[in-house]
Short mmCIF file of C-alpha atoms in Angstrom, two decimals:
data_model
loop_
_atom_site.label_atom_id
_atom_site.label_comp_id
_atom_site.label_asym_id
_atom_site.label_seq_id
_atom_site.Cartn_x
_atom_site.Cartn_y
_atom_site.Cartn_z
CA UNK Z 1 -0.16 -0.20 -0.40
CA UNK Z 2 2.03 3.01 -1.21
CA UNK Z 3 2.15 6.04 1.56
CA UNK Z 4 -0.12 8.82 1.84
CA UNK Z 5 2.47 11.33 0.91
CA UNK Z 6 3.13 9.25 -2.32
CA UNK Z 7 -0.77 9.59 -3.06
CA UNK Z 8 -1.14 13.27 -2.30
CA UNK Z 9 1.83 13.79 -4.37
CA UNK Z 10 -0.02 11.52 -7.21
CA UNK Z 11 -3.05 13.32 -7.05
CA UNK Z 12 -1.47 16.29 -6.79
CA UNK Z 13 0.37 15.75 -9.94
CA UNK Z 14 -2.22 14.51 -11.69
CA UNK Z 15 -4.29 17.57 -10.89
CA UNK Z 16 -2.12 19.97 -11.72
CA UNK Z 17 -1.99 18.38 -15.36
CA UNK Z 18 -5.67 18.64 -16.15
CA UNK Z 19 -5.57 21.72 -14.88
CA UNK Z 20 -2.90 22.95 -17.03
CA UNK Z 21 -3.88 20.93 -20.34
CA UNK Z 22 -7.53 22.17 -19.70
CA UNK Z 23 -7.34 25.52 -19.45
CA UNK Z 24 -4.62 25.14 -22.55
CA UNK Z 25 -7.46 23.46 -24.82
CA UNK Z 26 -9.63 25.75 -23.62
CA UNK Z 27 -7.80 29.21 -24.80
CA UNK Z 28 -6.25 27.80 -27.48
CA UNK Z 29 -9.80 26.87 -29.11
CA UNK Z 30 -11.09 29.93 -28.12
CA UNK Z 31 -8.51 31.93 -30.22
CA UNK Z 32 -8.22 29.58 -33.23
CA UNK Z 33 -12.54 30.48 -33.02
CA UNK Z 34 -11.04 34.29 -32.92
CA UNK Z 35 -8.74 33.98 -35.20
CA UNK Z 36 -11.15 31.92 -37.76
CA UNK Z 37 -13.73 35.10 -37.44
CA UNK Z 38 -10.70 37.88 -37.74
CA UNK Z 39 -9.18 36.35 -40.78
CA UNK Z 40 -12.30 36.29 -42.76
CA UNK Z 41 -13.18 38.91 -45.43
CA UNK Z 42 -13.80 42.33 -44.19
CA UNK Z 43 -12.36 41.37 -40.83
CA UNK Z 44 -8.62 41.41 -40.62
CA UNK Z 45 -7.40 38.50 -43.29
CA UNK Z 46 -3.52 39.54 -42.42
CA UNK Z 47 -2.05 36.43 -41.35
CA UNK Z 48 1.46 37.96 -40.82
CA UNK Z 49 0.26 40.94 -39.28
CA UNK Z 50 -2.13 39.58 -37.48
CA UNK Z 51 0.76 37.14 -35.49
CA UNK Z 52 2.79 40.28 -35.12
CA UNK Z 53 0.51 42.17 -33.15
CA UNK Z 54 -0.03 38.99 -30.83
CA UNK Z 55 3.64 39.12 -29.84
CA UNK Z 56 3.60 43.56 -29.81
CA UNK Z 57 1.00 42.77 -27.45
CA UNK Z 58 2.15 39.93 -25.40
CA UNK Z 59 5.72 42.18 -25.63
CA UNK Z 60 4.20 45.10 -24.30
CA UNK Z 61 1.60 43.10 -21.57
CA UNK Z 62 4.85 41.61 -19.70
CA UNK Z 63 7.02 44.45 -19.94
CA UNK Z 64 3.98 46.50 -17.85
CA UNK Z 65 3.86 43.78 -15.83
CA UNK Z 66 7.20 44.03 -14.54
CA UNK Z 67 7.42 47.22 -13.65
CA UNK Z 68 4.66 47.37 -11.57
CA UNK Z 69 5.15 43.86 -10.03
CA UNK Z 70 8.87 42.88 -10.59
CA UNK Z 71 8.11 39.88 -7.99
CA UNK Z 72 6.50 37.85 -10.65
CA UNK Z 73 9.66 37.63 -12.77
CA UNK Z 74 12.03 35.75 -9.76
CA UNK Z 75 14.17 34.63 -12.62
CA UNK Z 76 14.63 37.91 -13.88
CA UNK Z 77 18.29 38.79 -12.03
CA UNK Z 78 19.20 35.37 -13.19
CA UNK Z 79 18.10 35.81 -17.13
CA UNK Z 80 19.77 39.12 -17.45
CA UNK Z 81 23.19 37.93 -15.69
CA UNK Z 82 23.03 35.37 -17.66
CA UNK Z 83 21.88 37.16 -21.37
CA UNK Z 84 24.49 35.63 -23.89
CA UNK Z 85 23.41 32.05 -22.38
CA UNK Z 86 19.67 32.84 -22.49
CA UNK Z 87 19.88 34.53 -26.40
CA UNK Z 88 21.59 31.51 -27.19
CA UNK Z 89 19.05 29.41 -26.75
CA UNK Z 90 15.50 31.95 -27.02
CA UNK Z 91 17.22 33.74 -30.45
CA UNK Z 92 16.49 30.79 -32.63
CA UNK Z 93 13.01 30.27 -31.27
CA UNK Z 94 11.80 33.59 -33.68
CA UNK Z 95 12.77 32.30 -36.54
CA UNK Z 96 11.83 28.83 -35.72
CA UNK Z 97 8.17 30.44 -34.67
CA UNK Z 98 8.00 32.52 -38.34
CA UNK Z 99 8.39 29.71 -40.05
CA UNK Z 100 5.63 27.49 -38.02
CA UNK Z 101 3.53 30.09 -38.43
CA UNK Z 102 3.97 31.16 -42.07
CA UNK Z 103 3.75 27.38 -43.62
CA UNK Z 104 1.48 26.49 -41.27
CA UNK Z 105 -1.16 29.60 -42.88
CA UNK Z 106 -0.06 28.48 -46.69
CA UNK Z 107 -0.80 24.97 -45.91
CA UNK Z 108 -4.44 26.42 -45.03
CA UNK Z 109 -4.75 27.45 -48.13
CA UNK Z 110 -4.33 23.77 -49.79
CA UNK Z 111 -6.29 21.80 -46.85
CA UNK Z 112 -8.66 20.95 -44.95
CA UNK Z 113 -8.86 22.22 -41.04
CA UNK Z 114 -9.59 18.78 -40.50
CA UNK Z 115 -6.62 17.38 -41.82
CA UNK Z 116 -3.92 19.25 -41.02
CA UNK Z 117 -5.14 19.10 -37.43
CA UNK Z 118 -5.18 15.40 -37.42
CA UNK Z 119 -1.53 14.79 -39.31
CA UNK Z 120 0.31 17.08 -36.25
CA UNK Z 121 -0.34 13.10 -34.52
CA UNK Z 122 3.73 13.07 -36.22
CA UNK Z 123 4.74 15.78 -34.19
CA UNK Z 124 4.28 13.25 -30.81
CA UNK Z 125 6.85 10.84 -32.63
CA UNK Z 126 9.15 13.87 -33.96
CA UNK Z 127 9.26 15.24 -30.81
CA UNK Z 128 9.91 11.93 -29.06
CA UNK Z 129 12.88 11.48 -31.04
CA UNK Z 130 14.02 14.70 -30.66
CA UNK Z 131 13.69 14.82 -26.90
CA UNK Z 132 15.43 11.45 -26.41
CA UNK Z 133 18.52 12.68 -28.46
CA UNK Z 134 18.77 15.72 -26.88
CA UNK Z 135 18.60 13.90 -23.46
CA UNK Z 136 15.83 15.79 -22.40
CA UNK Z 137 13.74 11.69 -22.42
CA UNK Z 138 14.84 8.17 -22.52
CA UNK Z 139 14.10 5.99 -25.24
CA UNK Z 140 12.07 2.88 -24.22
CA UNK Z 141 9.93 0.37 -26.18
CA UNK Z 142 7.05 1.23 -23.43
CA UNK Z 143 7.01 4.26 -24.22
CA UNK Z 144 7.76 3.75 -28.36
CA UNK Z 145 4.74 1.23 -28.01
CA UNK Z 146 2.07 3.62 -26.18
CA UNK Z 147 3.42 6.54 -28.87
CA UNK Z 148 2.52 4.08 -31.60
CA UNK Z 149 -1.18 3.76 -30.35
CA UNK Z 150 -1.62 8.07 -30.70
CA UNK Z 151 -0.52 7.35 -33.96
CA UNK Z 152 -2.77 4.96 -34.92
CA UNK Z 153 -5.34 7.11 -33.54
CA UNK Z 154 -4.53 9.39 -35.16
CA UNK Z 155 -3.87 8.59 -38.48
CA UNK Z 156 -7.05 6.59 -38.71
CA UNK Z 157 -9.19 10.23 -38.49
CA UNK Z 158 -7.10 11.83 -41.36
CA UNK Z 159 -7.46 8.71 -43.58
CA UNK Z 160 -11.73 10.37 -44.43
CA UNK Z 161 -9.79 13.48 -45.88
CA UNK Z 162 -10.48 12.98 -49.38
CA UNK Z 163 -9.13 16.36 -50.78
CA UNK Z 164 -5.12 15.47 -50.21
CA UNK Z 165 -2.90 18.06 -52.00
CA UNK Z 166 0.51 17.32 -51.44
CA UNK Z 167 2.87 20.40 -51.34
CA UNK Z 168 -0.23 21.32 -48.38
CA UNK Z 169 0.93 18.22 -47.03
CA UNK Z 170 4.62 19.19 -47.56
CA UNK Z 171 3.72 22.94 -45.99
CA UNK Z 172 1.85 21.19 -42.45
CA UNK Z 173 5.12 19.00 -41.95
CA UNK Z 174 7.54 22.03 -42.48
CA UNK Z 175 5.47 24.05 -39.85
CA UNK Z 176 6.09 20.37 -37.54
CA UNK Z 177 9.12 20.53 -37.52
CA UNK Z 178 9.66 24.01 -36.63
CA UNK Z 179 7.09 23.71 -33.89
CA UNK Z 180 9.25 20.57 -32.17
CA UNK Z 181 12.37 22.21 -32.41
CA UNK Z 182 11.08 25.99 -31.14
CA UNK Z 183 8.90 23.52 -27.74
CA UNK Z 184 12.33 21.64 -27.69
CA UNK Z 185 14.39 24.64 -27.36
CA UNK Z 186 12.41 25.86 -25.18
CA UNK Z 187 12.08 23.02 -23.03
CA UNK Z 188 15.86 23.26 -22.17
CA UNK Z 189 15.80 26.72 -21.34
CA UNK Z 190 13.03 26.34 -18.81
CA UNK Z 191 14.70 22.82 -17.26
CA UNK Z 192 17.86 22.87 -17.96
CA UNK Z 193 21.06 24.58 -19.47
CA UNK Z 194 21.39 25.75 -15.61
CA UNK Z 195 18.48 28.26 -16.11
CA UNK Z 196 15.57 27.72 -14.08
CA UNK Z 197 13.94 30.48 -15.59
CA UNK Z 198 9.79 31.87 -14.63
CA UNK Z 199 7.10 31.62 -16.83
CA UNK Z 200 6.82 35.74 -17.14
CA UNK Z 201 10.42 35.97 -18.02
CA UNK Z 202 10.57 33.09 -20.13
CA UNK Z 203 7.69 34.58 -22.71
CA UNK Z 204 9.26 38.56 -21.98
CA UNK Z 205 12.95 37.40 -23.88
CA UNK Z 206 10.87 35.08 -26.39
CA UNK Z 207 8.27 38.04 -27.29
CA UNK Z 208 11.39 39.99 -29.21
CA UNK Z 209 12.77 37.04 -30.71
CA UNK Z 210 9.55 35.99 -32.74
CA UNK Z 211 8.32 39.80 -33.43
CA UNK Z 212 11.24 40.70 -35.30
CA UNK Z 213 11.24 38.17 -38.29
CA UNK Z 214 7.27 38.73 -37.86
CA UNK Z 215 8.52 42.63 -38.41
CA UNK Z 216 10.09 41.99 -41.64
CA UNK Z 217 7.38 39.57 -42.95
CA UNK Z 218 5.58 43.01 -42.44
CA UNK Z 219 7.34 45.04 -44.12
CA UNK Z 220 7.67 42.85 -46.97
CA UNK Z 221 3.49 41.90 -47.43
CA UNK Z 222 1.79 45.04 -45.85
CA UNK Z 223 -0.77 47.00 -48.78
CA UNK Z 224 -3.30 49.69 -48.21
CA UNK Z 225 -5.65 47.16 -47.03
CA UNK Z 226 -3.96 46.27 -44.06
CA UNK Z 227 -3.38 49.93 -43.26
CA UNK Z 228 -7.61 50.07 -43.91
CA UNK Z 229 -8.43 46.60 -42.26
CA UNK Z 230 -6.20 47.90 -38.76
CA UNK Z 231 -8.49 51.33 -38.45
CA UNK Z 232 -11.81 49.51 -38.65
CA UNK Z 233 -11.29 47.14 -36.49
CA UNK Z 234 -8.23 47.63 -34.28
CA UNK Z 235 -10.49 47.20 -31.00
CA UNK Z 236 -11.03 43.32 -31.65
CA UNK Z 237 -7.10 42.94 -33.07
CA UNK Z 238 -6.24 44.21 -29.19
CA UNK Z 239 -8.71 41.81 -27.72
CA UNK Z 240 -7.87 38.72 -29.94
CA UNK Z 241 -3.79 39.09 -29.17
CA UNK Z 242 -4.73 39.81 -25.48
CA UNK Z 243 -6.08 36.05 -25.10
CA UNK Z 244 -2.81 35.25 -27.51
CA UNK Z 245 -0.96 36.56 -24.81
CA UNK Z 246 -2.51 34.17 -22.24
CA UNK Z 247 -2.22 31.32 -24.61
CA UNK Z 248 1.45 32.23 -24.38
CA UNK Z 249 1.48 31.94 -20.93
CA UNK Z 250 -0.10 28.81 -21.20
CA UNK Z 251 2.09 27.01 -23.30
CA UNK Z 252 5.19 28.00 -21.54
CA UNK Z 253 3.58 27.22 -18.32
CA UNK Z 254 2.52 23.78 -19.75
CA UNK Z 255 6.64 23.19 -21.10
CA UNK Z 256 7.93 23.81 -17.40
CA UNK Z 257 5.96 21.81 -15.52
CA UNK Z 258 4.35 18.88 -18.08
CA UNK Z 259 7.79 18.95 -20.83
CA UNK Z 260 7.63 19.32 -24.40
CA UNK Z 261 6.10 16.19 -24.88
CA UNK Z 262 3.70 16.01 -23.16
CA UNK Z 263 2.46 19.30 -24.34
CA UNK Z 264 2.56 17.68 -27.52
CA UNK Z 265 0.19 15.32 -26.98
CA UNK Z 266 -2.39 17.95 -25.05
CA UNK Z 267 -2.09 19.44 -28.37
CA UNK Z 268 -3.44 16.24 -29.92
CA UNK Z 269 -6.40 16.31 -27.64
CA UNK Z 270 -6.28 20.09 -28.40
CA UNK Z 271 -6.81 19.12 -32.41
CA UNK Z 272 -9.84 16.02 -31.54
CA UNK Z 273 -11.90 18.74 -29.66
CA UNK Z 274 -11.07 21.30 -31.97
CA UNK Z 275 -12.37 18.86 -35.42
CA UNK Z 276 -15.21 17.67 -32.87
CA UNK Z 277 -16.65 20.73 -31.73
CA UNK Z 278 -16.70 22.20 -35.73
CA UNK Z 279 -19.08 19.23 -36.31
CA UNK Z 280 -21.40 19.89 -33.73
CA UNK Z 281 -21.34 23.58 -33.89
CA UNK Z 282 -21.24 24.41 -37.93
CA UNK Z 283 -21.94 20.98 -39.59
CA UNK Z 284 -18.52 19.66 -41.26
CA UNK Z 285 -19.21 15.66 -41.15
CA UNK Z 286 -17.09 13.31 -39.36
CA UNK Z 287 -16.32 9.67 -41.05
CA UNK Z 288 -17.79 6.93 -38.34
CA UNK Z 289 -13.28 5.75 -38.78
CA UNK Z 290 -12.21 9.25 -37.95
CA UNK Z 291 -14.66 8.38 -34.47
CA UNK Z 292 -13.27 5.25 -33.87
CA UNK Z 293 -9.32 6.51 -34.28
CA UNK Z 294 -10.33 9.34 -31.68
CA UNK Z 295 -10.87 6.88 -29.35
CA UNK Z 296 -7.70 4.98 -30.10
CA UNK Z 297 -5.90 8.28 -29.27
CA UNK Z 298 -8.06 9.07 -26.22
CA UNK Z 299 -6.80 5.81 -25.05
CA UNK Z 300 -3.04 6.14 -25.87
CA UNK Z 301 -3.02 9.14 -24.28
CA UNK Z 302 -4.32 7.44 -21.00
CA UNK Z 303 -2.01 4.61 -21.17
CA UNK Z 304 0.68 7.79 -21.33
CA UNK Z 305 -0.36 9.38 -18.56
CA UNK Z 306 -0.52 6.23 -16.37
CA UNK Z 307 3.09 5.73 -17.13
CA UNK Z 308 4.07 9.15 -16.60
CA UNK Z 309 2.70 8.64 -12.91
CA UNK Z 310 4.46 5.17 -12.35
CA UNK Z 311 7.77 7.09 -12.84
CA UNK Z 312 7.09 9.68 -10.69
CA UNK Z 313 5.98 7.53 -7.87
CA UNK Z 314 9.61 5.65 -8.32
CA UNK Z 315 10.80 9.06 -8.41
CA UNK Z 316 9.24 9.66 -5.47
CA UNK Z 317 10.67 6.85 -3.76
CA UNK Z 318 14.20 7.35 -5.30
CA UNK Z 319 14.19 10.76 -3.52
CA UNK Z 320 12.17 9.17 -0.06
CA UNK Z 321 15.39 6.52 0.22
CA UNK Z 322 18.56 9.30 -0.77
CA UNK Z 323 16.91 11.26 2.49
CA UNK Z 324 17.13 8.64 4.47
CA UNK Z 325 20.80 8.19 3.29
CA UNK Z 326 21.75 12.13 3.97
CA UNK Z 327 19.89 11.70 8.10
CA UNK Z 328 22.32 9.28 8.61
CA UNK Z 329 25.25 11.18 6.94
CA UNK Z 330 24.35 14.02 9.59
CA UNK Z 331 25.17 11.84 12.38
CA UNK Z 332 28.99 12.21 11.14
CA UNK Z 333 29.87 15.02 11.84
CA UNK Z 334 32.97 14.86 9.96
CA UNK Z 335 30.63 13.81 6.73
CA UNK Z 336 28.25 16.41 7.50
CA UNK Z 337 30.83 18.99 6.60
CA UNK Z 338 32.19 16.81 3.71
CA UNK Z 339 28.55 17.15 2.58
CA UNK Z 340 28.13 21.43 3.45
CA UNK Z 341 31.70 22.19 1.18
CA UNK Z 342 30.36 20.11 -1.93
CA UNK Z 343 27.47 21.33 -2.18
CA UNK Z 344 29.13 25.05 -1.23
CA UNK Z 345 31.08 24.06 -4.23
CA UNK Z 346 28.26 22.83 -6.78
CA UNK Z 347 26.55 26.92 -6.15
CA UNK Z 348 29.77 28.12 -7.06
CA UNK Z 349 29.52 26.49 -10.05
CA UNK Z 350 25.90 27.59 -10.58
CA UNK Z 351 26.62 30.45 -10.38
#
């Protein structure tokens, strides 16, 4: 029978994951619906300018928040002191973000929304192998088997696609490669490389790196129609960008607490929810085989969650065993002093 502390720890982790995942899915679905509305003729059908507005508002909001409440940015001093290391990891996020958004928008010109949403199941395998190469995930055949179930389910969902266009698939795969690379770099910055950036500090550094290539794209694609639409609909544009700011915070929070791979899996569930919601609200047809695939996908996600809970329980047990060893060592003053010197040395190395 597991100890109560272990059960409580597992319950807390599960509730935290559910809360973060539910919030991300809800806000993301809201933003996608909002973006579809904004991209309609007569509103603001300018993808590059829309995304640049999102990042501009995000940067402005984080700077304003830092000015009035710097305590919400506990790792800002560390980030500033190590700004070269931070930029080394975060600067590529700007280009990757711009490439991902551009290719995703181009893909929507050739393929249906449902097909592209379900194509994203490839992110699971791609993210898993990239994370293994980077050392943030440990390869195991059990994990591969569970991820294969998820991939199988989402692949079945995509088999109902009739209007298949190869160039649309190519742009979508390019977008996914950029997205996974961005998520992996973000995970390294948030949890590794000797830096423990909090969510708001990460967003503040990431926003200008993403905004720069988007501003170049705005200059290249700017037309008089963009100016006219901007003047006509700027209040809704700011509201839309505010929702995007909240989503950016949730993305960073997910990467900080759930790992990039878990974030991608939550994204798959989000894609399925969006497709099912569009069917219920707008009457978009979904074949029976796609419904079966959706159930398989959810089963795979549940298996993955069970595996992660087991890994957490094992890590908790090892941690408790380590604490017991430390308490034994503290009985010897000499060992205690040696441990103190060792810890002090490690702290200096970290700085």
